[in-house]
Amino acid sequence: AREKTLKKIYNRPNTWAGMFPVAGGSRQSPIDIKENSCKGDSGLAKIQVSYSNIQVSELSNSGHSWKAQIGSGSSSLKGGPLGTDEYVLEQFHCHWGKVNDRGSEHTVDGKCYAAELHLVHWNKTKFRSFAEAAASDGGLAVLGMFLIVGKEHMEMNKVSKLLPFIQHKGQAITLTEPVNPAAFLPKNGTYWTYAGSLTTPPCYESVTWIVFKQPIQVSQAQLDAFRSMKSFHPCESCPKDELAGELVENYRPPCPLCNRVVRVYKD
Ligand code: 1SD
Ligand code: ZN
């Protein structure tokens, strides 16, 4: 019954606050980034990332997205708004629309992108586990990249070519080749940063968001592979909801900015 309730509410962000009061809080994500209201900050610096020998232990279909769980390798994210604390990569996943004119969670002056990739990191300097960090202020840092349709992304292929094997919710597969998450960062390092939250329940207000301005390209076929996924278990019958069990439109619309300032670092 809980599973059924959760499933229903996942698709309806405006009902989340009923079960997760913080979802109605004042530092929720995503937001609409208003370019003219962003504050330049000379204290901000370029983001420093380094990833080596990253192995994805499991690529899974959560029913809400695909998720690449990091199994081994070493990663380090610091600098910019994060200071000297070191954050490590836990997983990456994506949000997308049914069509190319929507799908991103963050928007820029109201403009939506086709998809948004999230590299989720946790603060290893201050916390002992991802779970502890996810529930704590200063615990997480997520790098957000906007996706537009253009040329095929070779690194993304390592994920998209396996999606036919995890069409249904609950399915998972091992990725045998290493991935280089640095290949998902745009060439230009300009980013926006602000204090926000997880964009899905439990919507903890623990995330320092770092959203890159320059979009990265994936091919139409790669995006179509995302959209071919299903939101229901293989043994369930196809739901008769408005999306008919297609795993699409898995983005939360922008939340109020409230009393927050978005800072910008210009590369
Ligand atoms: O939507 C994801 C969610 O699936 C989960 O991965 C969570 C981390 O535990 O992060 C959110 S998000 O805020 O990175 N979209
Ligand atoms: Zn996300």
XYZ file of N, CA and C and ligand atoms in Angstrom:
817
model
N 0.846 -1.207 0.000
C 0.000 0.000 0.000
C 0.879 1.253 0.000
N 1.965 1.222 0.825
C 2.884 2.361 0.894
C 3.516 2.600 -0.475
N 3.903 1.487 -1.122
C 4.510 1.530 -2.457
C 3.563 2.230 -3.441
N 2.269 1.867 -3.341
C 1.263 2.426 -4.234
C 1.086 3.927 -3.989
N 1.035 4.289 -2.701
C 0.877 5.704 -2.353
C 2.076 6.491 -2.856
N 3.282 5.948 -2.600
C 4.499 6.644 -3.012
C 4.521 6.836 -4.515
N 4.118 5.802 -5.227
C 4.116 5.854 -6.681
C 3.216 6.978 -7.178
N 2.044 7.049 -6.558
C 1.084 8.083 -6.948
C 1.652 9.470 -6.688
N 2.243 9.646 -5.482
C 2.671 10.996 -5.155
C 3.932 11.412 -5.910
N 4.776 10.449 -6.278
C 5.995 10.782 -7.021
C 5.672 11.586 -8.279
N 4.561 11.228 -8.873
C 4.183 11.911 -10.116
C 3.484 13.243 -9.877
N 3.244 13.581 -8.615
C 2.508 14.801 -8.315
C 3.245 15.637 -7.278
N 4.261 16.388 -7.734
C 5.077 17.166 -6.798
C 4.266 18.086 -5.890
N 3.115 18.569 -6.354
C 2.358 19.489 -5.506
C 1.721 18.803 -4.303
N 1.800 17.461 -4.248
C 1.249 16.747 -3.092
C 2.343 16.290 -2.117
N 3.613 16.510 -2.481
C 4.703 15.973 -1.661
C 4.697 16.504 -0.233
N 4.353 17.779 -0.068
C 4.446 18.400 1.254
C 3.524 17.704 2.273
N 2.485 17.016 1.810
C 1.594 16.287 2.708
C 2.366 15.220 3.471
N 3.163 14.470 2.756
C 3.905 13.373 3.370
C 5.315 13.787 3.813
N 5.877 14.788 3.133
C 7.226 15.280 3.443
C 7.139 16.796 3.620
N 6.829 17.245 4.850
C 6.581 18.680 5.076
C 7.690 19.581 4.518
N 8.956 19.099 4.549
C 10.049 19.949 4.093
C 9.902 20.301 2.610
N 9.144 19.504 1.863
C 8.926 19.783 0.436
C 8.218 21.127 0.238
N 7.600 21.622 1.302
C 6.964 22.935 1.234
C 7.844 24.009 1.851
N 9.105 23.682 2.090
C 10.040 24.588 2.765
C 10.548 25.723 1.896
N 11.496 26.476 2.468
C 11.930 27.697 1.775
C 13.298 27.581 1.113
N 13.891 26.351 1.098
C 15.115 26.183 0.280
C 15.009 24.923 -0.581
N 13.894 24.870 -1.315
C 13.636 23.713 -2.160
C 14.207 23.887 -3.574
N 14.413 22.751 -4.216
C 14.942 22.727 -5.583
C 14.013 21.897 -6.456
N 14.014 22.137 -7.772
C 14.840 23.126 -8.482
C 14.256 24.531 -8.372
N 14.910 25.462 -9.047
C 14.407 26.843 -9.125
C 14.554 27.333 -10.565
N 13.851 28.395 -10.849
C 14.076 29.100 -12.113
C 15.230 30.078 -11.846
N 16.302 29.975 -12.619
C 17.457 30.848 -12.438
C 17.239 32.117 -13.261
N 17.130 33.227 -12.553
C 16.915 34.489 -13.274
C 18.267 35.152 -13.445
N 18.741 35.150 -14.696
C 20.119 35.599 -14.965
C 20.418 36.978 -14.399
N 19.448 37.889 -14.529
C 19.700 39.261 -14.089
C 19.735 39.426 -12.573
N 19.204 38.445 -11.850
C 19.203 38.548 -10.388
C 20.356 37.793 -9.753
N 21.197 37.145 -10.563
C 22.316 36.387 -9.998
C 23.409 37.350 -9.564
N 24.099 36.962 -8.504
C 25.102 37.832 -7.934
C 26.494 37.305 -8.270
N 27.297 38.129 -8.925
C 28.689 37.740 -9.166
C 29.392 37.702 -7.820
N 30.293 36.767 -7.617
C 30.967 36.657 -6.326
C 32.436 36.346 -6.580
N 33.289 37.316 -6.247
C 34.715 37.140 -6.529
C 35.335 36.090 -5.598
N 34.586 35.711 -4.555
C 35.075 34.660 -3.658
C 34.905 33.273 -4.252
N 34.110 33.179 -5.322
C 33.891 31.868 -5.948
C 35.046 31.549 -6.889
N 35.352 30.284 -7.019
C 36.402 29.879 -7.953
C 35.891 28.737 -8.814
N 36.725 28.312 -9.735
C 36.389 27.204 -10.606
C 36.171 25.943 -9.761
N 35.256 25.105 -10.219
C 35.015 23.825 -9.551
C 36.190 22.895 -9.841
N 36.660 22.220 -8.799
C 37.748 21.263 -9.015
C 37.210 19.842 -8.912
N 37.250 19.113 -10.030
C 36.816 17.714 -10.002
C 37.958 16.815 -10.424
N 38.012 15.675 -9.806
C 38.924 14.667 -10.328
C 38.315 13.298 -10.071
N 38.262 12.524 -11.128
C 37.684 11.179 -11.047
C 38.706 10.214 -11.643
N 38.939 9.089 -10.969
C 39.776 8.094 -11.633
C 39.287 6.678 -11.359
N 39.367 5.865 -12.392
C 38.937 4.448 -12.336
C 37.540 4.264 -11.763
N 36.621 5.134 -12.145
C 35.259 5.018 -11.606
C 34.524 3.843 -12.261
N 34.094 2.923 -11.423
C 33.307 1.782 -11.887
C 31.884 1.934 -11.368
N 30.930 1.742 -12.258
C 29.524 1.776 -11.858
C 29.163 0.361 -11.416
N 28.784 0.210 -10.143
C 28.484 -1.148 -9.670
C 27.139 -1.605 -10.202
N 26.232 -0.648 -10.403
C 24.894 -1.029 -10.837
C 24.222 0.116 -11.589
N 23.704 -0.207 -12.760
C 22.865 0.752 -13.485
C 21.441 0.236 -13.344
N 20.565 1.033 -12.722
C 19.231 0.512 -12.436
C 18.120 1.432 -12.912
N 16.943 0.841 -13.031
C 15.717 1.585 -13.338
C 14.935 1.689 -12.030
N 14.845 2.919 -11.485
C 14.170 3.116 -10.197
C 12.670 3.319 -10.385
N 12.245 3.364 -11.624
C 10.852 3.695 -11.907
C 10.663 5.196 -12.077
N 11.713 5.965 -11.646
C 11.651 7.421 -11.764
C 12.780 7.956 -12.618
N 13.795 7.112 -12.868
C 14.957 7.525 -13.651
C 15.834 6.292 -13.867
N 16.915 6.471 -14.621
C 17.990 5.468 -14.525
C 18.985 6.029 -13.518
N 19.683 5.145 -12.842
C 20.657 5.595 -11.856
C 21.911 4.752 -11.950
N 23.055 5.420 -12.050
C 24.346 4.729 -12.077
C 24.965 4.870 -10.697
N 25.000 3.763 -9.961
C 25.558 3.750 -8.606
C 27.058 3.501 -8.687
N 27.847 4.347 -8.033
C 29.302 4.181 -8.098
C 29.748 3.057 -7.162
N 30.550 2.153 -7.697
C 31.012 1.023 -6.899
C 32.424 1.206 -6.387
N 33.318 1.659 -7.256
C 34.708 1.824 -6.826
C 35.397 2.898 -7.655
N 36.625 3.175 -7.281
C 37.374 4.234 -7.948
C 37.532 5.386 -6.984
N 38.168 6.456 -7.442
C 38.291 7.583 -6.524
C 37.769 8.846 -7.184
N 37.131 9.679 -6.367
C 36.567 10.918 -6.893
C 36.750 12.013 -5.869
N 36.824 13.223 -6.357
C 36.976 14.365 -5.470
C 36.373 15.596 -6.127
N 35.480 16.238 -5.391
C 34.871 17.481 -5.846
C 35.104 18.500 -4.745
N 35.746 19.617 -5.090
C 35.937 20.678 -4.096
C 36.063 22.024 -4.814
N 36.344 23.042 -4.025
C 36.494 24.366 -4.620
C 35.147 25.030 -4.846
N 35.152 26.126 -5.575
C 33.913 26.868 -5.816
C 33.237 27.176 -4.498
N 31.917 26.933 -4.401
C 31.200 27.245 -3.157
C 31.491 26.230 -2.056
N 32.212 25.154 -2.369
C 32.404 24.058 -1.409
C 33.621 24.256 -0.515
N 34.461 25.208 -0.871
C 35.642 25.463 -0.061
C 36.595 24.280 -0.083
N 37.124 23.955 1.096
C 38.134 22.894 1.144
C 37.533 21.533 1.496
N 36.241 21.500 1.854
C 35.614 20.204 2.117
C 35.671 19.362 0.852
N 35.885 18.056 1.049
C 35.969 17.175 -0.106
C 34.698 16.340 -0.231
N 34.141 16.352 -1.429
C 32.916 15.608 -1.710
C 33.252 14.463 -2.672
N 32.594 13.313 -2.467
C 32.843 12.173 -3.355
C 31.565 11.785 -4.096
N 31.753 11.215 -5.279
C 30.612 10.872 -6.134
C 29.919 9.615 -5.621
N 28.595 9.711 -5.449
C 27.803 8.566 -4.986
C 27.081 7.890 -6.160
N 26.485 8.705 -7.014
C 25.691 8.177 -8.134
C 25.412 9.296 -9.119
N 24.999 8.930 -10.314
C 24.467 9.939 -11.229
C 23.206 9.405 -11.899
N 22.340 10.335 -12.266
C 21.041 9.988 -12.844
C 20.578 11.169 -13.675
N 19.391 11.054 -14.245
C 18.950 12.117 -15.164
C 17.446 12.362 -15.034
N 17.023 13.495 -15.505
C 15.598 13.874 -15.563
C 15.320 14.311 -16.998
N 14.178 13.955 -17.556
C 13.897 14.310 -18.948
C 12.399 14.438 -19.210
N 12.084 14.994 -20.366
C 10.681 15.191 -20.753
C 10.238 14.145 -21.763
N 8.994 14.307 -22.202
C 8.469 13.411 -23.238
C 8.875 13.944 -24.611
N 9.054 15.246 -24.667
C 9.487 15.911 -25.904
C 10.655 16.838 -25.565
N 11.347 17.310 -26.600
C 12.609 18.026 -26.373
C 12.476 19.415 -25.749
N 11.277 19.989 -25.728
C 11.183 21.355 -25.201
C 10.952 21.417 -23.694
N 11.046 20.275 -23.031
C 10.990 20.288 -21.563
C 11.674 19.039 -21.013
N 11.982 19.076 -19.716
C 12.631 17.904 -19.115
C 13.629 18.281 -18.036
N 14.222 19.491 -18.154
C 15.180 19.885 -17.114
C 14.421 20.272 -15.851
N 15.107 20.190 -14.723
C 14.491 20.593 -13.462
C 14.720 22.087 -13.265
N 15.998 22.504 -13.334
C 16.259 23.938 -13.298
C 15.863 24.532 -14.645
N 15.450 25.787 -14.595
C 15.146 26.490 -15.832
C 15.915 27.809 -15.770
N 16.153 28.412 -16.918
C 16.916 29.661 -16.960
C 16.038 30.727 -17.609
N 15.640 31.702 -16.811
C 14.682 32.710 -17.271
C 13.486 32.033 -17.959
N 13.035 30.983 -17.309
C 11.851 30.267 -17.806
C 12.134 29.246 -18.887
N 13.363 29.227 -19.402
C 13.670 28.277 -20.474
C 13.973 26.888 -19.916
N 13.282 25.881 -20.479
C 13.526 24.494 -20.087
C 14.472 23.857 -21.092
N 15.322 22.955 -20.626
C 16.139 22.143 -21.528
C 15.519 20.753 -21.641
N 16.031 19.954 -22.592
C 15.430 18.631 -22.853
C 15.637 17.658 -21.699
N 16.744 17.838 -20.968
C 17.042 16.929 -19.868
C 18.060 17.590 -18.950
N 18.236 17.001 -17.775
C 19.225 17.514 -16.825
C 19.877 16.332 -16.120
N 21.192 16.296 -16.209
C 21.991 15.224 -15.613
C 22.470 15.670 -14.235
N 22.376 14.795 -13.248
C 22.816 15.119 -11.886
C 23.917 14.183 -11.413
N 25.067 14.753 -11.067
C 26.152 13.989 -10.452
C 26.079 14.280 -8.949
N 25.658 13.301 -8.180
C 25.381 13.490 -6.747
C 26.617 13.134 -5.910
N 27.123 14.121 -5.165
C 28.317 13.936 -4.330
C 27.969 14.177 -2.857
N 28.712 13.541 -1.953
C 28.502 13.796 -0.519
C 29.802 14.191 0.166
N 29.631 14.946 1.241
C 30.749 15.562 1.956
C 31.443 14.552 2.870
N 32.586 14.099 2.393
C 33.335 13.076 3.110
C 34.168 13.675 4.244
N 34.358 14.991 4.198
C 35.124 15.651 5.262
C 34.297 15.708 6.541
N 32.988 15.969 6.395
C 32.145 16.179 7.576
C 31.263 14.999 7.976
N 31.035 14.051 7.055
C 30.076 12.978 7.356
C 30.660 11.599 7.099
N 30.013 10.581 7.702
C 30.560 9.226 7.588
C 29.919 8.406 6.485
N 28.712 8.797 6.063
C 28.062 8.009 5.015
C 27.215 8.923 4.143
N 26.830 8.407 2.977
C 25.951 9.160 2.088
C 24.632 9.456 2.789
N 24.069 8.441 3.468
C 22.759 8.602 4.116
C 22.796 9.716 5.163
N 23.870 9.746 5.935
C 23.997 10.770 6.963
C 24.112 12.146 6.298
N 24.946 12.224 5.272
C 25.155 13.495 4.574
C 23.872 13.987 3.902
N 23.120 13.059 3.309
C 21.921 13.440 2.545
C 20.892 14.136 3.420
N 20.922 13.826 4.729
C 19.931 14.399 5.636
C 20.473 15.607 6.387
N 21.697 16.048 6.060
C 22.335 17.119 6.835
C 22.694 18.331 5.984
N 22.536 19.485 6.598
C 22.926 20.730 5.932
C 24.411 20.634 5.569
N 24.773 21.013 4.357
C 26.173 20.937 3.933
C 26.601 19.521 3.573
N 25.643 18.616 3.475
C 25.975 17.210 3.225
C 26.228 16.859 1.774
N 25.404 17.430 0.871
C 25.498 17.026 -0.537
C 25.890 18.182 -1.455
N 26.501 17.830 -2.557
C 26.745 18.789 -3.639
C 26.368 18.079 -4.929
N 25.465 18.672 -5.680
C 25.065 18.054 -6.948
C 25.491 18.954 -8.099
N 26.190 18.348 -9.064
C 26.520 19.067 -10.297
C 25.382 18.816 -11.275
N 24.800 19.884 -11.791
C 23.695 19.764 -12.740
C 24.143 20.226 -14.123
N 23.859 19.402 -15.117
C 24.186 19.735 -16.501
C 22.933 19.700 -17.355
N 22.720 20.743 -18.132
C 21.590 20.755 -19.062
C 21.957 19.951 -20.310
N 20.996 19.186 -20.813
C 21.220 18.403 -22.028
C 20.396 18.978 -23.176
N 21.051 19.155 -24.316
C 20.322 19.539 -25.525
C 20.583 18.470 -26.593
N 19.711 18.429 -27.590
C 19.875 17.430 -28.637
C 20.861 17.930 -29.681
N 21.866 17.127 -29.943
C 22.896 17.472 -30.917
C 23.658 16.222 -31.245
N 24.977 16.289 -31.058
C 25.741 15.092 -31.427
C 25.788 14.064 -30.287
N 26.017 12.851 -30.703
C 26.063 11.732 -29.770
C 27.147 11.963 -28.715
N 26.829 11.610 -27.453
C 27.794 11.782 -26.375
C 28.406 10.416 -26.078
N 29.706 10.278 -26.328
C 30.342 8.963 -26.234
C 30.305 8.385 -24.816
N 30.476 9.243 -23.827
C 30.458 8.734 -22.445
C 29.038 8.297 -22.064
N 28.062 9.088 -22.503
C 26.659 8.771 -22.201
C 26.237 7.455 -22.859
N 26.909 7.122 -23.957
C 26.620 5.858 -24.642
C 26.800 4.646 -23.745
N 27.747 4.751 -22.819
C 28.007 3.629 -21.914
C 26.746 3.327 -21.103
N 25.950 4.367 -20.839
C 24.686 4.202 -20.128
C 23.561 3.896 -21.116
N 23.409 4.734 -22.134
C 22.221 4.631 -23.000
C 22.148 3.299 -23.750
N 23.311 2.726 -24.082
C 23.261 1.454 -24.822
C 22.797 0.293 -23.944
N 22.835 0.488 -22.610
C 22.395 -0.588 -21.706
C 20.934 -0.449 -21.280
N 20.311 0.693 -21.591
C 18.936 0.914 -21.129
C 17.935 -0.122 -21.658
N 18.148 -0.671 -22.867
C 17.222 -1.730 -23.319
C 17.184 -2.937 -22.378
N 18.252 -3.117 -21.567
C 18.290 -4.257 -20.645
C 17.636 -3.953 -19.302
N 17.325 -2.685 -19.049
C 16.652 -2.322 -17.782
C 15.400 -1.499 -18.093
N 14.603 -2.049 -19.000
C 13.398 -1.325 -19.415
C 12.421 -1.114 -18.273
N 12.332 -2.072 -17.359
C 11.309 -1.977 -16.312
C 11.868 -1.627 -14.942
N 10.998 -1.057 -14.145
C 11.322 -0.686 -12.770
C 11.892 -1.881 -11.999
N 12.944 -1.619 -11.250
C 13.531 -2.682 -10.429
C 14.634 -3.447 -11.134
N 14.748 -3.293 -12.451
C 15.785 -4.024 -13.177
C 17.126 -3.306 -13.069
N 18.183 -4.082 -13.094
C 19.523 -3.514 -12.953
C 20.530 -4.339 -13.736
N 21.643 -3.703 -14.068
C 22.675 -4.370 -14.852
C 24.031 -3.828 -14.394
N 25.070 -4.616 -14.596
C 26.405 -4.149 -14.224
C 27.063 -3.504 -15.434
N 27.794 -2.449 -15.173
C 28.530 -1.786 -16.244
C 29.974 -2.262 -16.129
N 30.463 -2.908 -17.142
C 31.798 -3.497 -16.999
C 32.926 -2.515 -17.295
N 32.679 -1.546 -18.184
C 33.764 -0.596 -18.493
C 33.751 0.585 -17.516
N 34.918 1.144 -17.210
C 34.942 2.304 -16.322
C 34.305 3.522 -16.992
N 33.784 4.451 -16.197
C 33.251 5.686 -16.770
C 34.084 6.866 -16.270
N 34.096 7.912 -17.077
C 34.778 9.131 -16.672
C 33.755 10.251 -16.547
N 33.203 10.464 -15.346
C 32.141 11.458 -15.182
C 32.582 12.874 -15.566
N 33.894 13.119 -15.579
C 34.375 14.448 -15.981
C 33.977 14.759 -17.414
N 33.729 13.704 -18.207
C 33.337 13.900 -19.604
C 31.922 14.485 -19.720
N 31.179 14.522 -18.607
C 29.828 15.090 -18.641
C 29.820 16.589 -18.348
N 30.966 17.121 -17.922
C 31.010 18.555 -17.631
C 31.205 19.337 -18.933
N 30.520 20.471 -19.069
C 30.718 21.256 -20.300
C 32.123 21.860 -20.334
N 32.550 22.262 -21.526
C 33.893 22.853 -21.666
C 34.007 24.126 -20.843
N 32.964 24.946 -20.912
C 32.994 26.205 -20.178
C 32.568 25.964 -18.729
N 33.341 26.489 -17.785
C 33.110 26.216 -16.368
C 32.182 27.185 -15.660
N 31.509 28.070 -16.410
C 30.578 29.012 -15.765
C 29.433 28.240 -15.081
N 29.192 28.581 -13.825
C 28.116 27.883 -13.100
C 27.335 28.844 -12.210
N 26.109 28.399 -11.860
C 25.303 29.083 -10.847
C 25.311 28.208 -9.610
N 25.297 28.815 -8.440
C 25.243 28.011 -7.220
C 24.282 28.627 -6.211
N 23.597 27.754 -5.481
C 22.669 28.215 -4.446
C 22.385 27.053 -3.495
N 21.833 27.380 -2.334
C 21.496 26.381 -1.319
C 20.107 25.827 -1.603
N 20.031 24.519 -1.837
C 18.741 23.924 -2.185
C 18.532 22.552 -1.567
N 17.784 21.719 -2.298
C 17.327 20.444 -1.734
C 17.401 19.320 -2.758
N 17.113 18.114 -2.292
C 16.844 17.017 -3.219
C 15.569 17.391 -3.963
N 15.476 16.999 -5.211
C 14.292 17.374 -6.001
C 13.213 16.294 -5.978
N 13.480 15.227 -5.210
C 12.484 14.162 -5.062
C 12.340 13.879 -3.564
N 11.204 13.305 -3.147
C 11.058 12.961 -1.735
C 12.249 12.115 -1.273
N 12.801 12.352 -0.086
C 12.291 13.193 0.996
C 12.633 14.685 0.903
N 13.141 15.161 -0.212
C 13.339 16.603 -0.437
C 14.181 17.300 0.641
N 15.128 16.568 1.226
C 15.992 17.156 2.263
C 16.691 18.412 1.767
N 16.767 19.393 2.666
C 17.396 20.667 2.294
C 18.894 20.622 2.607
N 19.576 19.733 1.909
C 20.977 19.429 2.216
C 21.922 19.636 1.032
N 21.414 20.226 -0.044
C 22.204 20.243 -1.282
C 22.760 21.623 -1.636
N 24.071 21.678 -1.870
C 24.652 22.843 -2.525
C 24.573 22.528 -4.017
N 23.753 23.277 -4.721
C 23.591 23.053 -6.161
C 24.643 23.821 -6.942
N 25.200 23.162 -7.946
C 26.141 23.796 -8.864
C 25.636 23.438 -10.261
N 25.043 24.421 -10.919
C 24.400 24.165 -12.213
C 25.206 24.872 -13.297
N 25.689 24.114 -14.250
C 26.502 24.700 -15.316
C 25.628 25.395 -16.352
N 26.137 26.528 -16.798
C 25.377 27.325 -17.760
C 25.405 26.701 -19.171
N 26.586 26.236 -19.574
C 26.701 25.695 -20.941
C 26.118 24.288 -21.008
N 25.120 24.081 -21.884
C 24.549 22.735 -21.988
C 25.522 21.760 -22.656
N 25.330 20.471 -22.428
C 26.097 19.462 -23.156
C 25.155 18.787 -24.156
N 25.748 18.149 -25.166
C 24.918 17.555 -26.215
C 24.814 16.037 -26.083
N 23.622 15.534 -26.337
C 23.406 14.096 -26.523
C 22.607 13.957 -27.815
N 22.593 12.775 -28.399
C 21.850 12.627 -29.651
C 20.375 12.366 -29.373
N 19.579 12.572 -30.402
C 18.143 12.278 -30.303
C 17.943 10.806 -29.923
N 18.767 9.920 -30.490
C 18.632 8.486 -30.199
C 18.935 8.201 -28.723
N 19.893 8.920 -28.163
C 20.224 8.699 -26.750
C 19.067 9.132 -25.847
N 18.485 10.283 -26.174
C 17.344 10.773 -25.412
C 16.143 9.830 -25.586
N 15.975 9.332 -26.796
C 14.879 8.376 -27.045
C 15.066 7.099 -26.228
N 16.339 6.718 -26.014
C 16.613 5.525 -25.187
C 16.151 5.773 -23.748
N 16.374 7.007 -23.242
C 15.866 7.339 -21.896
C 14.340 7.173 -21.889
N 13.725 7.728 -22.928
C 12.251 7.768 -22.980
C 11.616 6.409 -23.229
N 12.428 5.437 -23.640
C 11.869 4.102 -23.910
C 11.669 3.323 -22.612
N 12.188 3.869 -21.499
C 12.086 3.152 -20.231
C 10.654 3.188 -19.698
N 10.349 2.220 -18.835
C 9.007 2.112 -18.259
C 9.064 2.344 -16.754
N 7.962 2.863 -16.214
C 7.931 3.208 -14.786
C 7.333 2.101 -13.925
N 7.025 0.944 -14.544
C 6.378 -0.129 -13.760
C 7.201 -1.421 -13.809
N 6.953 -2.273 -12.815
C 7.668 -3.548 -12.711
C 7.323 -4.458 -13.889
N 8.240 -5.376 -14.251
C 7.975 -6.261 -15.389
C 6.738 -7.128 -15.197
N 6.411 -7.459 -13.924
C 5.262 -8.346 -13.694
C 3.944 -7.579 -13.580
N 4.030 -6.243 -13.516
C 2.801 -5.441 -13.418
C 2.239 -5.188 -14.812
N 0.926 -4.925 -14.859
C 0.395 -4.531 -16.153
C 0.617 -3.032 -16.310
N 0.644 -2.600 -17.526
C 0.918 -1.199 -17.843
C -0.130 -0.294 -17.196
N 0.294 0.677 -16.376
C -0.691 1.541 -15.720
C -1.496 2.361 -16.735
N -2.736 2.671 -16.342
C -3.579 3.419 -17.274
C -3.583 4.901 -16.920
N -2.451 5.376 -16.371
C -2.379 6.802 -16.046
C -2.069 7.607 -17.312
N -1.924 8.919 -17.144
C -1.772 9.776 -18.337
C -0.473 9.503 -19.109
N 0.528 8.922 -18.419
C 1.795 8.639 -19.104
C 1.871 7.185 -19.580
N 0.843 6.406 -19.277
C 0.760 5.013 -19.716
C 2.035 4.218 -19.413
N 2.613 4.483 -18.237
C 3.775 3.702 -17.815
C 5.082 4.081 -18.476
N 5.085 5.131 -19.283
C 6.346 5.583 -19.882
C 7.130 6.369 -18.842
N 8.436 6.100 -18.760
C 9.266 6.842 -17.809
C 9.709 8.142 -18.494
N 8.859 9.131 -18.389
C 9.121 10.457 -18.980
C 8.564 11.512 -18.019
N 8.888 12.763 -18.249
C 8.377 13.867 -17.410
C 8.758 13.652 -15.934
N 9.965 13.149 -15.685
C 10.376 12.856 -14.311
C 11.138 14.020 -13.685
N 10.670 15.213 -13.948
C 11.309 16.402 -13.384
C 10.333 17.139 -12.474
N 10.892 17.784 -11.451
C 10.060 18.604 -10.569
C 10.063 20.017 -11.130
N 8.936 20.665 -11.177
C 8.906 22.058 -11.664
C 9.592 22.994 -10.662
N 9.985 24.199 -11.099
C 10.698 25.130 -10.224
C 9.921 25.471 -8.958
N 10.674 25.622 -7.858
C 10.112 25.979 -6.553
C 10.392 27.463 -6.300
N 9.685 28.061 -5.325
C 9.944 29.482 -5.023
C 11.378 29.703 -4.539
N 11.973 30.805 -4.961
C 13.341 31.140 -4.553
C 13.372 31.538 -3.077
N 12.281 32.121 -2.616
C 12.187 32.634 -1.242
C 13.358 33.570 -0.970
N 13.964 33.374 0.197
C 14.961 34.344 0.632
C 16.378 33.958 0.200
N 16.542 33.477 -1.050
C 17.860 32.975 -1.446
C 18.462 33.805 -2.571
N 19.782 33.757 -2.622
C 20.499 34.442 -3.696
C 21.232 33.383 -4.510
N 21.138 33.479 -5.816
C 21.906 32.590 -6.684
C 23.184 33.318 -7.045
N 24.320 32.681 -6.801
C 25.595 33.305 -7.146
C 26.103 32.733 -8.461
N 26.838 33.528 -9.180
C 27.356 33.054 -10.473
C 28.879 33.146 -10.489
N 29.499 32.095 -11.028
C 30.948 32.126 -11.285
C 31.123 32.135 -12.790
N 31.827 33.154 -13.300
C 32.013 33.246 -14.756
C 33.395 32.760 -15.148
N 33.422 31.739 -15.987
C 34.677 31.139 -16.433
C 35.278 31.995 -17.545
O 16.111 12.584 -7.749
C 17.231 12.180 -7.038
C 16.889 10.934 -6.268
O 16.571 9.889 -7.153
C 18.025 10.530 -5.437
O 19.048 10.114 -6.297
C 18.458 11.682 -4.589
C 19.689 11.361 -3.786
O 19.390 10.433 -2.804
O 18.758 12.813 -5.370
C 17.684 13.270 -6.089
S 18.223 14.747 -6.899
O 17.960 15.885 -6.007
O 19.630 14.632 -7.240
N 17.387 14.975 -8.188
Zn 18.178 14.546 -9.887
